[in-house]
């Protein structure tokens, strides 16, 4: 019936909202743990409307590209741990 279909649709929406809330909470948990360099990388490379090139981000914070990748890997490790990937 229409009512059952609407109830199922609402249940799916609620599940998606719960998943979204979990991801937002996870990001909020991680942000205070980030170094200034990690936060800059996260904001400029992953949250920006137009992600900036690696070399520009590295230049912003006066680090080499290899150091950028070390910071990025550590940042991704923190997220992976929080998301339960390892």
PDB file of C-alpha atoms in Angstrom:
ATOM      1  CA  UNK A   1       0.000   0.000   0.000  1.00  0.00           C
ATOM      2  CA  UNK A   2       0.977   3.644  -0.248  1.00  0.00           C
ATOM      3  CA  UNK A   3       1.303   3.921   3.526  1.00  0.00           C
ATOM      4  CA  UNK A   4       3.701   0.956   3.719  1.00  0.00           C
ATOM      5  CA  UNK A   5       5.776   2.340   0.860  1.00  0.00           C
ATOM      6  CA  UNK A   6       5.962   5.730   2.541  1.00  0.00           C
ATOM      7  CA  UNK A   7       6.926   4.117   5.858  1.00  0.00           C
ATOM      8  CA  UNK A   8       9.743   2.184   4.160  1.00  0.00           C
ATOM      9  CA  UNK A   9      10.945   5.320   2.426  1.00  0.00           C
ATOM     10  CA  UNK A  10      10.972   7.197   5.741  1.00  0.00           C
ATOM     11  CA  UNK A  11      12.862   4.333   7.412  1.00  0.00           C
ATOM     12  CA  UNK A  12      15.534   4.462   4.691  1.00  0.00           C
ATOM     13  CA  UNK A  13      15.861   8.220   5.113  1.00  0.00           C
ATOM     14  CA  UNK A  14      16.205   7.825   8.878  1.00  0.00           C
ATOM     15  CA  UNK A  15      18.922   5.194   8.383  1.00  0.00           C
ATOM     16  CA  UNK A  16      20.838   7.484   6.021  1.00  0.00           C
ATOM     17  CA  UNK A  17      20.540  10.373   8.475  1.00  0.00           C
ATOM     18  CA  UNK A  18      21.860   8.139  11.253  1.00  0.00           C
ATOM     19  CA  UNK A  19      24.840   7.188   9.093  1.00  0.00           C
ATOM     20  CA  UNK A  20      25.463  10.835   8.242  1.00  0.00           C
ATOM     21  CA  UNK A  21      25.275  11.800  11.925  1.00  0.00           C
ATOM     22  CA  UNK A  22      27.844   9.074  12.714  1.00  0.00           C
ATOM     23  CA  UNK A  23      30.260  10.425  10.090  1.00  0.00           C
ATOM     24  CA  UNK A  24      29.825  14.014  11.308  1.00  0.00           C
ATOM     25  CA  UNK A  25      30.476  12.882  14.877  1.00  0.00           C
ATOM     26  CA  UNK A  26      33.585  11.005  13.753  1.00  0.00           C
ATOM     27  CA  UNK A  27      34.973  14.091  12.008  1.00  0.00           C
ATOM     28  CA  UNK A  28      34.184  16.205  15.072  1.00  0.00           C
ATOM     29  CA  UNK A  29      36.050  13.684  17.241  1.00  0.00           C
ATOM     30  CA  UNK A  30      39.141  13.831  15.026  1.00  0.00           C
ATOM     31  CA  UNK A  31      39.477  17.576  14.414  1.00  0.00           C
ATOM     32  CA  UNK A  32      40.876  18.418  17.879  1.00  0.00           C
ATOM     33  CA  UNK A  33      43.512  15.690  17.433  1.00  0.00           C
ATOM     34  CA  UNK A  34      44.967  17.153  14.249  1.00  0.00           C
ATOM     35  CA  UNK A  35      48.154  19.140  14.071  1.00  0.00           C
ATOM     36  CA  UNK A  36      47.928  22.546  12.372  1.00  0.00           C
ATOM     37  CA  UNK A  37      49.576  21.049   9.257  1.00  0.00           C
ATOM     38  CA  UNK A  38      47.133  18.119   9.166  1.00  0.00           C
ATOM     39  CA  UNK A  39      44.174  20.468   9.583  1.00  0.00           C
ATOM     40  CA  UNK A  40      45.420  22.691   6.753  1.00  0.00           C
ATOM     41  CA  UNK A  41      45.851  19.675   4.473  1.00  0.00           C
ATOM     42  CA  UNK A  42      42.366  18.405   5.345  1.00  0.00           C
ATOM     43  CA  UNK A  43      40.726  21.763   4.727  1.00  0.00           C
ATOM     44  CA  UNK A  44      42.592  22.621   1.531  1.00  0.00           C
ATOM     45  CA  UNK A  45      42.723  19.219  -0.123  1.00  0.00           C
ATOM     46  CA  UNK A  46      39.524  17.476   1.005  1.00  0.00           C
ATOM     47  CA  UNK A  47      37.002  20.081   2.232  1.00  0.00           C
ATOM     48  CA  UNK A  48      37.633  22.931  -0.192  1.00  0.00           C
ATOM     49  CA  UNK A  49      35.156  23.504  -3.002  1.00  0.00           C
ATOM     50  CA  UNK A  50      38.126  23.453  -5.377  1.00  0.00           C
ATOM     51  CA  UNK A  51      40.891  21.250  -3.918  1.00  0.00           C
ATOM     52  CA  UNK A  52      44.310  22.841  -4.261  1.00  0.00           C
ATOM     53  CA  UNK A  53      47.372  21.087  -5.684  1.00  0.00           C
ATOM     54  CA  UNK A  54      49.735  19.347  -3.286  1.00  0.00           C
ATOM     55  CA  UNK A  55      52.634  21.686  -4.039  1.00  0.00           C
ATOM     56  CA  UNK A  56      50.556  24.767  -3.154  1.00  0.00           C
ATOM     57  CA  UNK A  57      49.378  23.303   0.121  1.00  0.00           C
ATOM     58  CA  UNK A  58      52.936  22.286   1.017  1.00  0.00           C
ATOM     59  CA  UNK A  59      54.176  25.791   0.178  1.00  0.00           C
ATOM     60  CA  UNK A  60      51.469  27.336   2.402  1.00  0.00           C
ATOM     61  CA  UNK A  61      52.845  25.570   5.459  1.00  0.00           C
ATOM     62  CA  UNK A  62      56.525  25.640   4.430  1.00  0.00           C
ATOM     63  CA  UNK A  63      57.044  21.898   4.081  1.00  0.00           C
ATOM     64  CA  UNK A  64      58.372  19.669   1.313  1.00  0.00           C
ATOM     65  CA  UNK A  65      56.081  17.492  -0.778  1.00  0.00           C
ATOM     66  CA  UNK A  66      57.424  14.378   0.949  1.00  0.00           C
ATOM     67  CA  UNK A  67      56.600  15.897   4.341  1.00  0.00           C
ATOM     68  CA  UNK A  68      53.147  16.784   3.005  1.00  0.00           C
ATOM     69  CA  UNK A  69      52.588  13.093   2.211  1.00  0.00           C
ATOM     70  CA  UNK A  70      53.781  12.053   5.683  1.00  0.00           C
ATOM     71  CA  UNK A  71      51.274  14.453   7.250  1.00  0.00           C
ATOM     72  CA  UNK A  72      48.550  13.295   4.871  1.00  0.00           C
ATOM     73  CA  UNK A  73      49.208   9.628   5.642  1.00  0.00           C
ATOM     74  CA  UNK A  74      49.066  10.313   9.380  1.00  0.00           C
ATOM     75  CA  UNK A  75      45.829  12.253   8.890  1.00  0.00           C
ATOM     76  CA  UNK A  76      44.266   9.395   6.913  1.00  0.00           C
ATOM     77  CA  UNK A  77      45.433   6.907   9.551  1.00  0.00           C
ATOM     78  CA  UNK A  78      43.606   8.907  12.242  1.00  0.00           C
ATOM     79  CA  UNK A  79      40.406   8.862  10.195  1.00  0.00           C
ATOM     80  CA  UNK A  80      40.812   5.162   9.402  1.00  0.00           C
ATOM     81  CA  UNK A  81      41.181   4.330  13.087  1.00  0.00           C
ATOM     82  CA  UNK A  82      38.116   6.376  14.014  1.00  0.00           C
ATOM     83  CA  UNK A  83      36.052   4.793  11.244  1.00  0.00           C
ATOM     84  CA  UNK A  84      37.087   1.332  12.417  1.00  0.00           C
ATOM     85  CA  UNK A  85      38.979   0.387   9.266  1.00  0.00           C
ATOM     86  CA  UNK A  86      41.999  -0.805  11.263  1.00  0.00           C
TER      87      UNK A  86
END
